[in-house]
């Protein structure tokens, strides 16, 4: 049996209830999922909501995982995305409008060196598809098309893979992060925790 793996990066977010506790549990669930190997966990970030601002702060992070490649990159990415949607449902994710509160949001950011744009099967569609026509017809695009413009995605991704150049970007993740950070409010995305692999949780970052 082949033991080949592809390195994928997943963005995590939540702002309903105990958001940090939800993300801790989600990281553990990803680590325990058959066929998936957790390779890294970013810092935990407190981020101001985007689009709909009348809601609680988000907690955001990212993980690096090694997963089976599938018969081809598109099949492998769709299989992983379907697993992420299953996990969102298991954590009580409810369908809401765009930019609204999230019990748990899991985004496939990068899948190896693949560049993908493909229609999603039902199992891989957004949980917001029933209430958001744009989500119902949304393609799976990898690398995630909005990642390069979102500091709450770039900051945790840069913790894990600062020198990574995602297909089509033309720059490293760290370069993209620095460019956006120079234009954004420095308080909009704040690192508040460092992953403790032994305790399998984030510990607060101590003031320097």
C-alpha positions as a LaTeX table, in Angstrom:
\begin{tabular}{lrrr}
\hline
Residue & $x$ (\AA) & $y$ (\AA) & $z$ (\AA) \\
\hline
Unk1 & 0.00 & 0.00 & 0.00 \\
Unk2 & 1.36 & 3.42 & $-0.95$ \\
Unk3 & 2.32 & 5.73 & 1.91 \\
Unk4 & 2.64 & 8.84 & $-0.25$ \\
Unk5 & 1.36 & 12.04 & 1.29 \\
Unk6 & 0.61 & 15.61 & 0.21 \\
Unk7 & 1.20 & 18.57 & 2.51 \\
Unk8 & $-1.98$ & 20.60 & 2.88 \\
Unk9 & $-2.71$ & 23.72 & 4.91 \\
Unk10 & $-6.06$ & 24.34 & 6.56 \\
Unk11 & $-7.36$ & 27.58 & 8.02 \\
Unk12 & $-9.50$ & 27.43 & 11.17 \\
Unk13 & $-11.87$ & 30.03 & 12.57 \\
Unk14 & $-14.66$ & 30.36 & 15.15 \\
Unk15 & $-16.44$ & 33.07 & 17.12 \\
Unk16 & $-19.47$ & 31.37 & 18.70 \\
Unk17 & $-19.32$ & 30.27 & 22.34 \\
Unk18 & $-15.91$ & 29.10 & 23.53 \\
Unk19 & $-14.15$ & 29.74 & 20.21 \\
Unk20 & $-10.67$ & 28.89 & 21.47 \\
Unk21 & $-11.92$ & 25.65 & 23.01 \\
Unk22 & $-13.63$ & 24.78 & 19.72 \\
Unk23 & $-10.41$ & 25.29 & 17.76 \\
Unk24 & $-8.42$ & 23.19 & 20.25 \\
Unk25 & $-10.95$ & 20.39 & 19.83 \\
Unk26 & $-10.89$ & 20.79 & 16.04 \\
Unk27 & $-7.09$ & 20.50 & 15.92 \\
Unk28 & $-7.28$ & 17.36 & 18.03 \\
Unk29 & $-10.00$ & 15.94 & 15.77 \\
Unk30 & $-7.90$ & 16.58 & 12.68 \\
Unk31 & $-4.91$ & 14.93 & 14.36 \\
Unk32 & $-6.99$ & 11.84 & 15.16 \\
Unk33 & $-8.64$ & 11.52 & 11.75 \\
Unk34 & $-7.62$ & 8.30 & 9.93 \\
Unk35 & $-5.09$ & 8.91 & 7.16 \\
Unk36 & $-4.29$ & 12.45 & 8.32 \\
Unk37 & $-1.01$ & 13.39 & 9.99 \\
Unk38 & $-0.77$ & 16.68 & 11.85 \\
Unk39 & 2.56 & 18.36 & 11.05 \\
Unk40 & 2.22 & 21.82 & 12.56 \\
Unk41 & $-0.11$ & 24.22 & 14.36 \\
Unk42 & 0.17 & 28.00 & 14.11 \\
Unk43 & $-0.23$ & 30.56 & 16.83 \\
Unk44 & $-3.76$ & 31.42 & 17.87 \\
Unk45 & $-4.96$ & 34.83 & 16.68 \\
Unk46 & $-7.69$ & 37.17 & 17.88 \\
Unk47 & $-9.13$ & 38.89 & 14.82 \\
Unk48 & $-11.69$ & 41.57 & 14.24 \\
Unk49 & $-14.70$ & 40.43 & 12.18 \\
Unk50 & $-14.75$ & 41.37 & 8.50 \\
Unk51 & $-17.84$ & 42.37 & 6.54 \\
Unk52 & $-20.37$ & 42.02 & 9.37 \\
Unk53 & $-18.71$ & 43.84 & 12.26 \\
Unk54 & $-21.54$ & 43.55 & 14.81 \\
Unk55 & $-20.41$ & 40.17 & 16.15 \\
Unk56 & $-17.76$ & 38.80 & 18.53 \\
Unk57 & $-14.05$ & 38.68 & 17.69 \\
Unk58 & $-12.90$ & 35.57 & 15.87 \\
Unk59 & $-10.21$ & 33.14 & 16.88 \\
Unk60 & $-8.15$ & 31.99 & 13.92 \\
Unk61 & $-5.32$ & 29.55 & 13.34 \\
Unk62 & $-3.92$ & 27.21 & 10.70 \\
Unk63 & $-2.60$ & 23.67 & 10.63 \\
Unk64 & $-0.29$ & 21.75 & 8.33 \\
Unk65 & $-1.35$ & 18.18 & 7.61 \\
Unk66 & $-0.05$ & 15.37 & 5.44 \\
Unk67 & $-2.88$ & 13.54 & 3.68 \\
Unk68 & $-3.28$ & 10.88 & 0.98 \\
Unk69 & $-2.86$ & 12.44 & $-2.48$ \\
Unk70 & $-5.73$ & 10.52 & $-4.08$ \\
Unk71 & $-5.57$ & 9.26 & $-7.66$ \\
Unk72 & $-5.00$ & 12.89 & $-8.76$ \\
Unk73 & $-4.71$ & 16.26 & $-6.96$ \\
Unk74 & $-8.31$ & 17.25 & $-7.68$ \\
Unk75 & $-9.69$ & 14.01 & $-6.21$ \\
Unk76 & $-7.38$ & 14.28 & $-3.21$ \\
Unk77 & $-8.37$ & 17.88 & $-2.51$ \\
Unk78 & $-12.09$ & 17.15 & $-2.84$ \\
Unk79 & $-11.80$ & 14.20 & $-0.47$ \\
Unk80 & $-10.07$ & 16.40 & 2.09 \\
Unk81 & $-12.61$ & 19.19 & 1.67 \\
Unk82 & $-15.50$ & 16.77 & 2.20 \\
Unk83 & $-13.82$ & 15.60 & 5.43 \\
Unk84 & $-13.55$ & 19.22 & 6.59 \\
Unk85 & $-17.25$ & 19.81 & 5.91 \\
Unk86 & $-18.09$ & 16.68 & 7.90 \\
Unk87 & $-16.07$ & 18.04 & 10.79 \\
Unk88 & $-17.81$ & 21.42 & 10.62 \\
Unk89 & $-21.16$ & 19.64 & 10.89 \\
Unk90 & $-19.92$ & 17.54 & 13.81 \\
Unk91 & $-19.07$ & 20.75 & 15.64 \\
Unk92 & $-22.56$ & 22.15 & 15.12 \\
Unk93 & $-21.88$ & 24.51 & 12.23 \\
Unk94 & $-25.11$ & 26.22 & 11.20 \\
Unk95 & $-25.96$ & 27.76 & 7.86 \\
Unk96 & $-25.72$ & 31.54 & 8.07 \\
Unk97 & $-25.22$ & 34.46 & 5.70 \\
Unk98 & $-21.86$ & 35.56 & 4.35 \\
Unk99 & $-19.41$ & 36.91 & 6.95 \\
Unk100 & $-21.72$ & 35.86 & 9.78 \\
Unk101 & $-20.83$ & 34.08 & 13.04 \\
Unk102 & $-19.23$ & 30.66 & 12.80 \\
Unk103 & $-19.28$ & 27.73 & 15.22 \\
Unk104 & $-16.36$ & 26.36 & 13.20 \\
Unk105 & $-14.97$ & 27.31 & 9.81 \\
Unk106 & $-12.40$ & 25.08 & 8.07 \\
Unk107 & $-10.88$ & 26.29 & 4.80 \\
Unk108 & $-8.58$ & 24.34 & 2.50 \\
Unk109 & $-5.85$ & 26.89 & 1.75 \\
Unk110 & $-3.15$ & 24.94 & $-0.10$ \\
Unk111 & $-2.94$ & 21.36 & $-1.39$ \\
Unk112 & 0.65 & 20.51 & $-2.29$ \\
Unk113 & 1.69 & 22.19 & $-5.53$ \\
Unk114 & $-1.74$ & 21.80 & $-7.08$ \\
Unk115 & $-3.68$ & 24.60 & $-8.69$ \\
Unk116 & $-7.33$ & 23.57 & $-8.82$ \\
Unk117 & $-10.64$ & 25.07 & $-9.92$ \\
Unk118 & $-13.40$ & 22.49 & $-10.01$ \\
Unk119 & $-17.11$ & 22.13 & $-9.28$ \\
Unk120 & $-17.80$ & 20.83 & $-5.80$ \\
Unk121 & $-19.79$ & 17.64 & $-5.26$ \\
Unk122 & $-22.61$ & 17.89 & $-2.72$ \\
Unk123 & $-20.45$ & 16.52 & 0.12 \\
Unk124 & $-17.88$ & 19.29 & $-0.36$ \\
Unk125 & $-20.22$ & 22.27 & $-0.68$ \\
Unk126 & $-20.38$ & 25.06 & 1.86 \\
Unk127 & $-22.86$ & 24.58 & 4.68 \\
Unk128 & $-24.17$ & 28.04 & 3.74 \\
Unk129 & $-25.12$ & 26.84 & 0.24 \\
Unk130 & $-28.84$ & 26.42 & 1.07 \\
Unk131 & $-29.14$ & 30.09 & 2.09 \\
Unk132 & $-26.48$ & 31.69 & $-0.14$ \\
Unk133 & $-26.82$ & 31.15 & $-3.93$ \\
Unk134 & $-23.22$ & 32.30 & $-4.45$ \\
Unk135 & $-22.00$ & 29.56 & $-2.14$ \\
Unk136 & $-24.21$ & 26.97 & $-3.83$ \\
Unk137 & $-22.40$ & 27.44 & $-7.15$ \\
Unk138 & $-18.94$ & 28.17 & $-5.72$ \\
Unk139 & $-16.04$ & 26.19 & $-7.13$ \\
Unk140 & $-13.32$ & 24.62 & $-5.08$ \\
Unk141 & $-10.32$ & 26.81 & $-5.84$ \\
Unk142 & $-6.87$ & 25.92 & $-4.50$ \\
Unk143 & $-4.90$ & 27.82 & $-3.40$ \\
Unk144 & $-7.77$ & 29.57 & $-1.65$ \\
Unk145 & $-8.42$ & 32.65 & $-3.82$ \\
Unk146 & $-9.04$ & 35.04 & $-0.92$ \\
Unk147 & $-6.13$ & 33.92 & 1.27 \\
Unk148 & $-3.63$ & 36.40 & $-0.17$ \\
Unk149 & $-5.91$ & 39.31 & 0.80 \\
Unk150 & $-6.78$ & 38.20 & 4.35 \\
Unk151 & $-4.32$ & 38.88 & 7.13 \\
Unk152 & $-6.20$ & 36.53 & 9.48 \\
Unk153 & $-5.30$ & 33.75 & 7.02 \\
Unk154 & $-1.79$ & 34.91 & 6.08 \\
Unk155 & $-0.56$ & 35.43 & 9.66 \\
Unk156 & $-1.14$ & 31.84 & 10.85 \\
Unk157 & $-0.09$ & 30.40 & 7.48 \\
Unk158 & 3.19 & 32.34 & 7.71 \\
Unk159 & 3.82 & 30.75 & 11.12 \\
Unk160 & 3.85 & 27.36 & 9.42 \\
Unk161 & 5.31 & 28.01 & 5.97 \\
Unk162 & 6.81 & 31.50 & 5.63 \\
Unk163 & 8.90 & 30.59 & 2.56 \\
Unk164 & 6.11 & 28.73 & 0.75 \\
Unk165 & 5.17 & 30.20 & $-2.64$ \\
Unk166 & 1.64 & 28.95 & $-3.34$ \\
Unk167 & 0.94 & 28.30 & $-7.03$ \\
Unk168 & 0.00 & 31.53 & $-8.79$ \\
Unk169 & 1.05 & 33.88 & $-6.00$ \\
Unk170 & 4.48 & 34.90 & $-7.26$ \\
Unk171 & 5.68 & 35.64 & $-3.72$ \\
Unk172 & 6.18 & 33.86 & $-0.43$ \\
Unk173 & 3.50 & 33.67 & 2.23 \\
Unk174 & 5.66 & 35.83 & 4.51 \\
Unk175 & 6.06 & 38.51 & 1.83 \\
Unk176 & 2.31 & 38.59 & 1.30 \\
Unk177 & 1.77 & 38.79 & 5.06 \\
Unk178 & 4.18 & 41.72 & 5.45 \\
Unk179 & 2.61 & 43.65 & 2.60 \\
Unk180 & $-0.86$ & 43.31 & 4.04 \\
Unk181 & 0.24 & 43.94 & 7.63 \\
Unk182 & 1.80 & 47.24 & 6.55 \\
Unk183 & $-1.61$ & 48.44 & 5.35 \\
Unk184 & $-3.85$ & 46.92 & 8.04 \\
Unk185 & $-4.65$ & 48.02 & 11.57 \\
Unk186 & $-2.01$ & 46.26 & 13.73 \\
Unk187 & $-4.71$ & 45.38 & 16.29 \\
Unk188 & $-6.97$ & 43.71 & 13.73 \\
Unk189 & $-5.04$ & 40.41 & 13.89 \\
Unk190 & $-3.22$ & 39.73 & 17.18 \\
Unk191 & $-1.30$ & 36.61 & 18.20 \\
Unk192 & $-2.57$ & 35.55 & 21.62 \\
Unk193 & $-1.44$ & 31.93 & 21.98 \\
Unk194 & 1.39 & 29.55 & 21.11 \\
Unk195 & 0.68 & 25.88 & 20.45 \\
Unk196 & 1.82 & 23.52 & 23.17 \\
Unk197 & 2.25 & 20.17 & 21.40 \\
Unk198 & 2.59 & 18.28 & 24.67 \\
Unk199 & $-0.58$ & 19.72 & 26.15 \\
Unk200 & $-2.29$ & 19.85 & 22.76 \\
Unk201 & $-3.59$ & 23.33 & 23.37 \\
Unk202 & $-2.55$ & 26.96 & 23.02 \\
Unk203 & $-0.78$ & 28.60 & 25.94 \\
Unk204 & $-1.05$ & 32.38 & 26.36 \\
Unk205 & 1.76 & 34.42 & 24.86 \\
Unk206 & 3.59 & 36.16 & 27.65 \\
Unk207 & 4.18 & 39.92 & 27.28 \\
Unk208 & 7.77 & 40.80 & 26.40 \\
\hline
\end{tabular}
